[in-house]
Coordinates of N, CA and C and ligand atoms in Angstrom, one line a residue:
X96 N 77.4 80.3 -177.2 CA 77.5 81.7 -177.7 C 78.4 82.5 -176.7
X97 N 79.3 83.4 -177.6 CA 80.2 84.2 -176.6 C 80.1 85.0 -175.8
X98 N 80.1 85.4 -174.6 CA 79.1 86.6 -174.1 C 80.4 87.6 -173.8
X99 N 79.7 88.6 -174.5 CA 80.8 90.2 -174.4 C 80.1 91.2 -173.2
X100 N 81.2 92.3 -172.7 CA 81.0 93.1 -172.2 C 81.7 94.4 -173.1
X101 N 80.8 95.5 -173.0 CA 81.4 96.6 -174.0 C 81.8 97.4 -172.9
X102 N 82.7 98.6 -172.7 CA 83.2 99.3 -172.2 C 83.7 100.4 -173.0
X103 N 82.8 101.7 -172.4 CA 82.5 102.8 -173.6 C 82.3 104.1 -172.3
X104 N 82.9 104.8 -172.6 CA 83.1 106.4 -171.8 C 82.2 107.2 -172.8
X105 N 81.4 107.2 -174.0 CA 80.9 108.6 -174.4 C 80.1 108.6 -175.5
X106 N 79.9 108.7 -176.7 CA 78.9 108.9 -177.4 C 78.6 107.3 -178.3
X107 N 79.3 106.2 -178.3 CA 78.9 104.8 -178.2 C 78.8 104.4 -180.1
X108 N 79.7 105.0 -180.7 CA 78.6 104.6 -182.0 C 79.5 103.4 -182.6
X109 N 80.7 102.8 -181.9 CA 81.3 101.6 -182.0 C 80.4 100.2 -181.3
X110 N 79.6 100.8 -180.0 CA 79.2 100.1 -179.1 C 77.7 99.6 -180.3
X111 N 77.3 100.8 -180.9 CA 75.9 100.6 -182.2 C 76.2 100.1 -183.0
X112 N 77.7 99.7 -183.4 CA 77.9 98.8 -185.0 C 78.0 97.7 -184.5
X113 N 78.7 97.5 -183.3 CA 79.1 95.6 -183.1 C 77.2 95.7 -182.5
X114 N 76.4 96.5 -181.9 CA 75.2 95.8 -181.5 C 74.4 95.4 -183.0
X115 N 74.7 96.2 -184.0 CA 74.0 95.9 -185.1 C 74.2 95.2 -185.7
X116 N 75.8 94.6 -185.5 CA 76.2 93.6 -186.3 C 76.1 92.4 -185.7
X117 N 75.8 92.4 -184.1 CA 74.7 91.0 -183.6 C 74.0 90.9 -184.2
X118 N 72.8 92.2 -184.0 CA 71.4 91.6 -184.5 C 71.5 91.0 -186.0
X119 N 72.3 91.4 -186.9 CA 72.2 91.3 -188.5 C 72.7 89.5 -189.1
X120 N 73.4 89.2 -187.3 CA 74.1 88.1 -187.8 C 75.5 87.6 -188.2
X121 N 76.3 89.4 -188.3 CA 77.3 89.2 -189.0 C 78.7 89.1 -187.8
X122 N 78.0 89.3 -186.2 CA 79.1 89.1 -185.2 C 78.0 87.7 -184.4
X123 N 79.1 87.0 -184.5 CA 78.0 85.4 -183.4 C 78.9 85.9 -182.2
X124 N 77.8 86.3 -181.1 CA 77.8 86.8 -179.8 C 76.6 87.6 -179.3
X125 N 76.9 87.6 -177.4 CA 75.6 88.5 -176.6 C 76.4 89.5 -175.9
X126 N 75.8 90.3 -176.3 CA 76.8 92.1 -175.1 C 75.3 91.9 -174.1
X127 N 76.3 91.2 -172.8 CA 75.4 90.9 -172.0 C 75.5 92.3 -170.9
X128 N 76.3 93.1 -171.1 CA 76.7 94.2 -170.3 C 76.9 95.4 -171.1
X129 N 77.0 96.8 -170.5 CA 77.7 97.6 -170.5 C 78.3 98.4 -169.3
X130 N 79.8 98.4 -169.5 CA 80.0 99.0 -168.8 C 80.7 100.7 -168.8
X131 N 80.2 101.9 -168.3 CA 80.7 102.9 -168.7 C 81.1 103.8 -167.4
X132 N 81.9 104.5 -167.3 CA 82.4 105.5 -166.1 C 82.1 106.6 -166.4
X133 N 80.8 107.0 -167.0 CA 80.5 108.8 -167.0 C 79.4 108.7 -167.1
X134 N 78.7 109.3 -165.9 CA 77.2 108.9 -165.7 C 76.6 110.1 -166.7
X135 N 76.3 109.9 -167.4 CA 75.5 110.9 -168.4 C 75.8 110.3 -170.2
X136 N 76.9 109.7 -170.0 CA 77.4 109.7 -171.4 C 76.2 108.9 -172.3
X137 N 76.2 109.2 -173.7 CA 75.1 108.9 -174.5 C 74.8 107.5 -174.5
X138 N 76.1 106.9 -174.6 CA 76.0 105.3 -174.7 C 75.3 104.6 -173.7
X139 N 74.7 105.0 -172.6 CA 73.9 104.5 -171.6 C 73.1 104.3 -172.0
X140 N 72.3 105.5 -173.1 CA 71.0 105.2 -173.4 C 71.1 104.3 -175.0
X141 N 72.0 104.5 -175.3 CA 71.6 103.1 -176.7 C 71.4 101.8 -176.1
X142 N 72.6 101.8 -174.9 CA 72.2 100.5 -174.6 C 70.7 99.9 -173.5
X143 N 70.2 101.1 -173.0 CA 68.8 101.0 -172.4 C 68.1 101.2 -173.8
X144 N 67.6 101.5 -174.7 CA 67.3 101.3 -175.8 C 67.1 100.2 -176.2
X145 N 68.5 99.4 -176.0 CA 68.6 97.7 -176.8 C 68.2 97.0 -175.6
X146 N 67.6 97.2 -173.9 CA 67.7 96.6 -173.1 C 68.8 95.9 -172.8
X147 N 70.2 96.2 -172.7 CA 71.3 95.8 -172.3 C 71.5 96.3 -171.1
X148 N 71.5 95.3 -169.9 CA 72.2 95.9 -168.5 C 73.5 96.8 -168.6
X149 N 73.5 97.6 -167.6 CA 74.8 98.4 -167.3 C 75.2 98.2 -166.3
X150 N 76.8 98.8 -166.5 CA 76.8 98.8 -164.8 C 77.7 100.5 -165.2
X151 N 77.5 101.3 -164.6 CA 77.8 102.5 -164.6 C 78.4 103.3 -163.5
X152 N 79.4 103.1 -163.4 CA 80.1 103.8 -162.0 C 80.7 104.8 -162.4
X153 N 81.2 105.8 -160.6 CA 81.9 107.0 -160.9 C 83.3 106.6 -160.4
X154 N 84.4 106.6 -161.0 CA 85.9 106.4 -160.2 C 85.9 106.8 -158.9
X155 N 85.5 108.1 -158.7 CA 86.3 109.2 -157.7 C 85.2 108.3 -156.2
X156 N 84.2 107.7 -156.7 CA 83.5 107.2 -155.6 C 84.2 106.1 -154.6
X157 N 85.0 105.3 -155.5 CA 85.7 104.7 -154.8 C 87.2 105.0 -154.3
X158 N 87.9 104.0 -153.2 CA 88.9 105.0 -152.7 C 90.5 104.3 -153.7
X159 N 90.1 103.6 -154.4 CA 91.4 103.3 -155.7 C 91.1 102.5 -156.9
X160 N 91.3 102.5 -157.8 CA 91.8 102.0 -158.6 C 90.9 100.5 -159.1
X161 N 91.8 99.7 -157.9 CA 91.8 97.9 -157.6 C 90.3 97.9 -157.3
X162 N 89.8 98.7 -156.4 CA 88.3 99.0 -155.7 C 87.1 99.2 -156.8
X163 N 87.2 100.1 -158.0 CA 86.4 100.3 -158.2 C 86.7 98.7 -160.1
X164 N 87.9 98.2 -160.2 CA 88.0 97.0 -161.3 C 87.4 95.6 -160.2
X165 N 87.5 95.7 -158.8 CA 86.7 95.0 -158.2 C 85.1 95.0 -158.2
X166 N 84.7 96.0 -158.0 CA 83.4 96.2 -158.7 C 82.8 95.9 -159.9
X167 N 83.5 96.1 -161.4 CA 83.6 95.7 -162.4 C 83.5 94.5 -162.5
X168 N 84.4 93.6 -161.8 CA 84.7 92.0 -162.0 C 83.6 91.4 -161.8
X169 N 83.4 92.1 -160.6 CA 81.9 91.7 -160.0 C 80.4 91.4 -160.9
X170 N 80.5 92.6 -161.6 CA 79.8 92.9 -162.8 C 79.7 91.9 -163.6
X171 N 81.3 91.5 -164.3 CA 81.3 90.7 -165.7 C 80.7 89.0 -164.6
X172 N 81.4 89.0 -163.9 CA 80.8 87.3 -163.6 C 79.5 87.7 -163.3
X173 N 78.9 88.2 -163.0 CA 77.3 88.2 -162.8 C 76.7 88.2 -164.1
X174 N 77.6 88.9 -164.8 CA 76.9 88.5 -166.3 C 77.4 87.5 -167.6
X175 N 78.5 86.9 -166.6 CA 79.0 85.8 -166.9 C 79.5 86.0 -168.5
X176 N 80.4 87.4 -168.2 CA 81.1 88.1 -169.1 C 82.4 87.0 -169.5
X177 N 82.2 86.5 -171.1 CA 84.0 85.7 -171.2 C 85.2 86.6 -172.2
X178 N 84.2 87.7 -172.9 CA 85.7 88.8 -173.5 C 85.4 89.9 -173.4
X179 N 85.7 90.8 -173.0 CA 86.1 91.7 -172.2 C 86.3 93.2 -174.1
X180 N 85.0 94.1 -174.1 CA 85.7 94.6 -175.7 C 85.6 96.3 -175.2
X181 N 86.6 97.1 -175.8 CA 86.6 98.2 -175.3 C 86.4 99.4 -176.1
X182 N 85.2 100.2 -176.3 CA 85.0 101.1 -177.8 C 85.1 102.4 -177.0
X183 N 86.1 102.9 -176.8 CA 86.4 104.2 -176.3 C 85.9 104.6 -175.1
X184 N 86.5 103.4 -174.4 CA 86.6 103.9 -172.5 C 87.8 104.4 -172.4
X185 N 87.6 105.2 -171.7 CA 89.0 106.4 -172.1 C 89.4 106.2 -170.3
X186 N 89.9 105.1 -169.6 CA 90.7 104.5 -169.0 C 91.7 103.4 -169.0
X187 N 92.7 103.4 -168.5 CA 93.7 102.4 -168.9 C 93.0 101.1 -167.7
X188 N 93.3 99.9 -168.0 CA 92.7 98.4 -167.5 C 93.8 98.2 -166.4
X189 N 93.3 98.3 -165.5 CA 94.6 98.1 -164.5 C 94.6 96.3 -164.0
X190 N 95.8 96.2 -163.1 CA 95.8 94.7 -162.6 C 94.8 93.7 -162.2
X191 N 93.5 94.4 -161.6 CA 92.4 93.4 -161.2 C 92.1 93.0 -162.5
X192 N 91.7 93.8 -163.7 CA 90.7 93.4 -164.9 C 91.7 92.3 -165.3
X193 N 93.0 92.8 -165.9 CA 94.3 91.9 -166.3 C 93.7 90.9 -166.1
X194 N 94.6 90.3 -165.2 CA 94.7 89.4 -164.3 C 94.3 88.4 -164.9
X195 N 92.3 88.9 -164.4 CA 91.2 88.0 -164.5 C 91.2 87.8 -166.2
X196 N 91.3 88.6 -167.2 CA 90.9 88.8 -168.7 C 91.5 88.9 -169.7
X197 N 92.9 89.0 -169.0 CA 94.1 89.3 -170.2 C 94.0 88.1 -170.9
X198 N 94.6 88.7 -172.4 CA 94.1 88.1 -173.7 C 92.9 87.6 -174.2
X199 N 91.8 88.2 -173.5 CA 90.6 88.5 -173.9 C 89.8 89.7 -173.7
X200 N 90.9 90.7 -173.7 CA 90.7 92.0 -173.7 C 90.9 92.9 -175.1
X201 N 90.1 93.4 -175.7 CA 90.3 93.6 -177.0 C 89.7 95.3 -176.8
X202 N 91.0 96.2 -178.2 CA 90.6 97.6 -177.4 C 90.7 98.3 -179.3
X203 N 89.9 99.2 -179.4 CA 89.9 100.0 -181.3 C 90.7 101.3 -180.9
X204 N 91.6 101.4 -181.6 CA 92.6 103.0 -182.0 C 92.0 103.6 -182.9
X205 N 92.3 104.4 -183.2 CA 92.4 105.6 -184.2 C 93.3 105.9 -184.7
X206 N 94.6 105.5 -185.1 CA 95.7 105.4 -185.4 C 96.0 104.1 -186.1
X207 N 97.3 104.4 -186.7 CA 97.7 102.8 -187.0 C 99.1 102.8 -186.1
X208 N 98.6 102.2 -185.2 CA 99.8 102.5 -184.1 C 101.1 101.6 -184.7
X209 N 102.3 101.4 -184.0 CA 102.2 102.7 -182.8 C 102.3 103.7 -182.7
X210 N 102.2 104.4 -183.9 CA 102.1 105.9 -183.8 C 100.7 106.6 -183.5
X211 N 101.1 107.6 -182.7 CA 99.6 108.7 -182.2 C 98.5 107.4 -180.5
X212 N 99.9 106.8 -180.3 CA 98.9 106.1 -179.4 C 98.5 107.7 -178.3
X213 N 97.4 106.9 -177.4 CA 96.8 107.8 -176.7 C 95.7 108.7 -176.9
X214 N 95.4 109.7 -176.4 CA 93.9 110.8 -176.4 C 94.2 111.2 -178.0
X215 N 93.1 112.1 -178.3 CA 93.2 112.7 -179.5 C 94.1 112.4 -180.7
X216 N 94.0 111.0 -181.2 CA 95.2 110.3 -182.3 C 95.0 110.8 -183.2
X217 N 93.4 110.9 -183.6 CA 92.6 112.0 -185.0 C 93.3 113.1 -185.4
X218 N 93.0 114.3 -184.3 CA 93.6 115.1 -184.3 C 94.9 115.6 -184.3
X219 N 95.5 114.7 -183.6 CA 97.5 115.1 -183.9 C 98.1 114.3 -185.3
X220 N 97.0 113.3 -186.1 CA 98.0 113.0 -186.7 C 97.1 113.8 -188.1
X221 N 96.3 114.3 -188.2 CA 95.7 115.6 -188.8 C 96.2 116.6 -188.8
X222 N 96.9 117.1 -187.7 CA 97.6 118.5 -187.6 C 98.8 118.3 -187.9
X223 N 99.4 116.9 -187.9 CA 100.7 116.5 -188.6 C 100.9 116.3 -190.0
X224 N 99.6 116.4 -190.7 CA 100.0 116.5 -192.1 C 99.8 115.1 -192.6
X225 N 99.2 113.8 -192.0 CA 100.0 112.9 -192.3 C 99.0 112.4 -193.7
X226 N 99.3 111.6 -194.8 CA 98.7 111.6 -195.7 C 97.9 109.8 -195.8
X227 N 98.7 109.0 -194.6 CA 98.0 108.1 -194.3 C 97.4 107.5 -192.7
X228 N 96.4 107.8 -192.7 CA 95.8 107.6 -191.2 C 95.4 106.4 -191.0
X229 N 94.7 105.4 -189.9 CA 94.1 104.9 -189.9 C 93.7 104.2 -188.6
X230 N 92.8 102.4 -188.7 CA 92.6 102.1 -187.3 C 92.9 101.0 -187.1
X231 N 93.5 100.9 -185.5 CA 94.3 99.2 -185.3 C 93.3 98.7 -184.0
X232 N 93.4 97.8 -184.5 CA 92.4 96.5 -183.0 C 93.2 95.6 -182.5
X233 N 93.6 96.0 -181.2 CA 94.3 95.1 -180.4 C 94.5 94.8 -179.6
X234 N 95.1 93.7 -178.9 CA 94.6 93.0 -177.3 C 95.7 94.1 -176.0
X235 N 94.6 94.6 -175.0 CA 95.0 94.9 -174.7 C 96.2 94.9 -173.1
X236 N 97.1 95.1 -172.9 CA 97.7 94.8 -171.5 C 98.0 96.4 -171.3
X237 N 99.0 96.4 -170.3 CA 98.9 97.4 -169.1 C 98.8 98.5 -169.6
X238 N 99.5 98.9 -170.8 CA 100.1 100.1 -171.4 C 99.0 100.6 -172.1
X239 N 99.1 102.2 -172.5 CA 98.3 102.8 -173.5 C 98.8 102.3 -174.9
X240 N 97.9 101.5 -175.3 CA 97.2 101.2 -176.3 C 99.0 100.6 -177.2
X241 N 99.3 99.8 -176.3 CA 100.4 99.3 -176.7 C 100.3 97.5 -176.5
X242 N 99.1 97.1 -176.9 CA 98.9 95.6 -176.4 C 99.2 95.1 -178.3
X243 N 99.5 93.7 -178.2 CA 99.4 93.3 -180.0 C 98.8 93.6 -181.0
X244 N 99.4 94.3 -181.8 CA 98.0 94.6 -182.8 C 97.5 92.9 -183.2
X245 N 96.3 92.8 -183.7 CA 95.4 92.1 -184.1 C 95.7 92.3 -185.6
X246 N 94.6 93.7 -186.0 CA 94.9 94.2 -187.7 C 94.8 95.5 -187.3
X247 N 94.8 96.3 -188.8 CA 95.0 97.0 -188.5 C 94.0 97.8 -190.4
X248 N 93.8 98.9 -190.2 CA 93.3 99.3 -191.9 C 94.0 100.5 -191.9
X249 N 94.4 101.0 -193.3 CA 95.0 102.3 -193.5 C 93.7 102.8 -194.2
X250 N 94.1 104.4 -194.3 CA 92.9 105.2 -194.9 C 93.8 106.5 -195.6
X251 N 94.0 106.5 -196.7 CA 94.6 107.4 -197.5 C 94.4 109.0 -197.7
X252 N 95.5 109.8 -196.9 CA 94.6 111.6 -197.4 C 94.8 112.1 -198.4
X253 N 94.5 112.9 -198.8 CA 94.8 114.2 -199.7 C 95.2 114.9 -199.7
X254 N 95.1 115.4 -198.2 CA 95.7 116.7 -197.6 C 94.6 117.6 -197.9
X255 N 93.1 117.6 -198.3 CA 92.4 118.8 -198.6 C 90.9 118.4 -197.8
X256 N 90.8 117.0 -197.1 CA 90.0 117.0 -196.4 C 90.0 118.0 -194.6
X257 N 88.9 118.2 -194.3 CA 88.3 118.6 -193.1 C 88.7 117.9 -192.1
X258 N 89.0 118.5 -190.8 CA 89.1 117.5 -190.1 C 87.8 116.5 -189.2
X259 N 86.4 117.1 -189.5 CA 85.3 116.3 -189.6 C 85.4 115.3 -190.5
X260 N 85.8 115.3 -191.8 CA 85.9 114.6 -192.7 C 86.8 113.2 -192.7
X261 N 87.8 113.7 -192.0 CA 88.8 113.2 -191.5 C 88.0 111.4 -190.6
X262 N 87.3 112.6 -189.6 CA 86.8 111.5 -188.5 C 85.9 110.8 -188.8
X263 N 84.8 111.6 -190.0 CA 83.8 110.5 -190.5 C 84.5 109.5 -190.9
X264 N 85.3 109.4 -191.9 CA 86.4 108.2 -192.6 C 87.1 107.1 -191.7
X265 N 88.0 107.3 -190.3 CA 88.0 107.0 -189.3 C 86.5 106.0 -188.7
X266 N 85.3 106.7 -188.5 CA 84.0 105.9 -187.6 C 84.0 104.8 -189.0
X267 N 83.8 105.6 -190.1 CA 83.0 104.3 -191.1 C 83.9 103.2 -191.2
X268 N 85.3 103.5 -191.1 CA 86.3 101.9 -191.0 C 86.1 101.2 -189.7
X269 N 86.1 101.8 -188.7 CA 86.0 101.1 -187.4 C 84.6 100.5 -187.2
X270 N 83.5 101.0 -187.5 CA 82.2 100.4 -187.4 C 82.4 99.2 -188.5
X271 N 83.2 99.1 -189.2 CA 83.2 98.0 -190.1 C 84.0 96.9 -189.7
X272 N 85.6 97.3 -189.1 CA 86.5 97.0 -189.0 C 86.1 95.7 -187.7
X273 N 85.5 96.2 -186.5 CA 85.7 96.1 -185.2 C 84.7 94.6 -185.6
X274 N 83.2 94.9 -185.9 CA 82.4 93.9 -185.6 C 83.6 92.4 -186.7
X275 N 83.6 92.4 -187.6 CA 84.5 91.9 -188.6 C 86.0 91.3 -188.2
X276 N 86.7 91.8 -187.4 CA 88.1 91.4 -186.8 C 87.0 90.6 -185.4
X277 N 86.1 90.9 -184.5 CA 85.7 90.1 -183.5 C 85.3 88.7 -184.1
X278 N 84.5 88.7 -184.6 CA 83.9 87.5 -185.6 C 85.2 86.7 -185.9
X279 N 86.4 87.1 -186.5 CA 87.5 86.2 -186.8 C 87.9 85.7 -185.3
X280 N 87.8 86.4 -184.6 CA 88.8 86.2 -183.4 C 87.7 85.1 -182.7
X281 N 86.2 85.4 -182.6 CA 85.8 84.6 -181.7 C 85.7 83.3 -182.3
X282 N 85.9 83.1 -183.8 CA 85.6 82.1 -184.1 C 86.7 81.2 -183.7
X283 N 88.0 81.4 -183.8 CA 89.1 81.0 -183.7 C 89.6 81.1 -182.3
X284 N 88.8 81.1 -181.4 CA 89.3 81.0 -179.6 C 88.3 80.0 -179.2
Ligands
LIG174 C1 86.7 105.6 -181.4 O1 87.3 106.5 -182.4 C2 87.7 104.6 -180.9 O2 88.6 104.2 -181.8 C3 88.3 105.3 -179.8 O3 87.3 106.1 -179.2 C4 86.4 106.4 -180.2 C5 85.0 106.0 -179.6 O4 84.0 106.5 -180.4 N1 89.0 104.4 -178.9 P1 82.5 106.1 -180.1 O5 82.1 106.4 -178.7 O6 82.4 104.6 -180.4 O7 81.7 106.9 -181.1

C-alpha cells in the first residue's frame, strides 16, 4: 500500500475528500502524515479527528529554508512517507524535499494553468471575466506551480455567477478530481 503524506496550510477540505476517498475505497493508499506550517490552521484538527499524525512546524522557528525541509524529511521517513501530495500548502518545495521526492510530488491548482499560476487564481481569473476556469494536478518541481500538468478539468461560466459560486464549482471538481487522477497515478508507478 502506498503511503502518502498531505501538505496543507489552512482549511483542508482537499485533505477530507482524498481521506474519504481512502476510507470509501475509491483511492488505494495510507495518509500516514500530515504536514502543515500554520499552527492553528483547521486541517490539524480533521486530521486529529481521523487520528492521523502531524507534524506541524513554524518556518520563522528555524534559521532557513534547507533547516526547517530537513525537519520535514525527517518526518516523511519516520512515517515512511513514498509520495509526497500537496492540497494547498501555500509554500514553494525547495531543494531538500526535491531532491529526496521529485516526481513523487504531486500539487492541485485552481486554474487551468498556465494561466493564473500562483495566490488567488479563483479570484483573478473571476475579475478577468474569464468564461472558462478551472483545475490542473501536477507534479511538482521548483517553480510556482509550473511542474507537468498531469490533467487537468475545465468548468464553464456564464458570466452571472458569484464569486462564492464560482469557488464552490472549483472545491466540487477538485474533491473529485484529486482523489481520481491519484488512484491513476498510483496505480501506474
Ligand atoms: C484549493 O483550491 C487548492 O487547489 C489550492 O488551495 C486550495 C486549498 O483548499 N492549492 P482546501 O484547504 O483544500 O480547502
Amino acid at each position: 500500500m502506498i503511503k502518502i503524506a498531505i501538505f496543507a496550510s489552512g482549511t483542508g477540505s482537499n485533505f477530507e475528500a482524498l481521506l474519504t476517498a481512502i476510507d470509501e475505497g475509491r483511492l488505494q493508499a495510507k495518509a500516514t502524515l500530515l504536514v502543515c506550517d500554520k499552527t492553528g490552521a483547521p486541517v490539524i484538527e480533521k486530521a486529529k479527528a481521523r487520528a492521523i499524525p502531524t507534524f506541524v512546524f513554524t518556518p520563522k522557528a528555524y534559521g532557513s529554508k534547507a533547516q526547517y525541509e530537513e525537519a520535514i524529511l525527517n518526518a516523511l521517513k519516520d512515517h515512511h512517507v513514498d509520495w509526497v501530495i500537496l492540497a494547498g500548502y501555500m509554500r514553494l518545495i525547495g531543494p531538500v524535499l526535491l531532491a529526496a521526492y521529485e516526481g513523487r510530488i504531486i500539487n492541485i491548482h485552481p486554474s487551468l494553468l498556465p494561466k493564473y499560476k500562483g495566490k488567488d487564481a479563483i479570484e483573478r481569473a473571476f475579475s478577468a471575466g474569464e468564461k472558462e476556469i478551472g483545475v490542473s494536478i501536477h507534479y511538482v518541481d521548483a517553480g510556482m506551480d509550473t511542474g507537468e500538468v498531469i490533467t487537468q478539468e475545465a468548468i464553464p461560466l456564464t458570466g452571472k455567477e458569484t464569486l462564492p459560486e464560482v469557488k464552490a464549482k472549483i472545491h466540487q471538481v477538485e474533491h473529485r478530481l484529486y482523489p481520481k487522477t491519484l488512484e491513476c497515478l498510483f496505480k501506474n508507478s
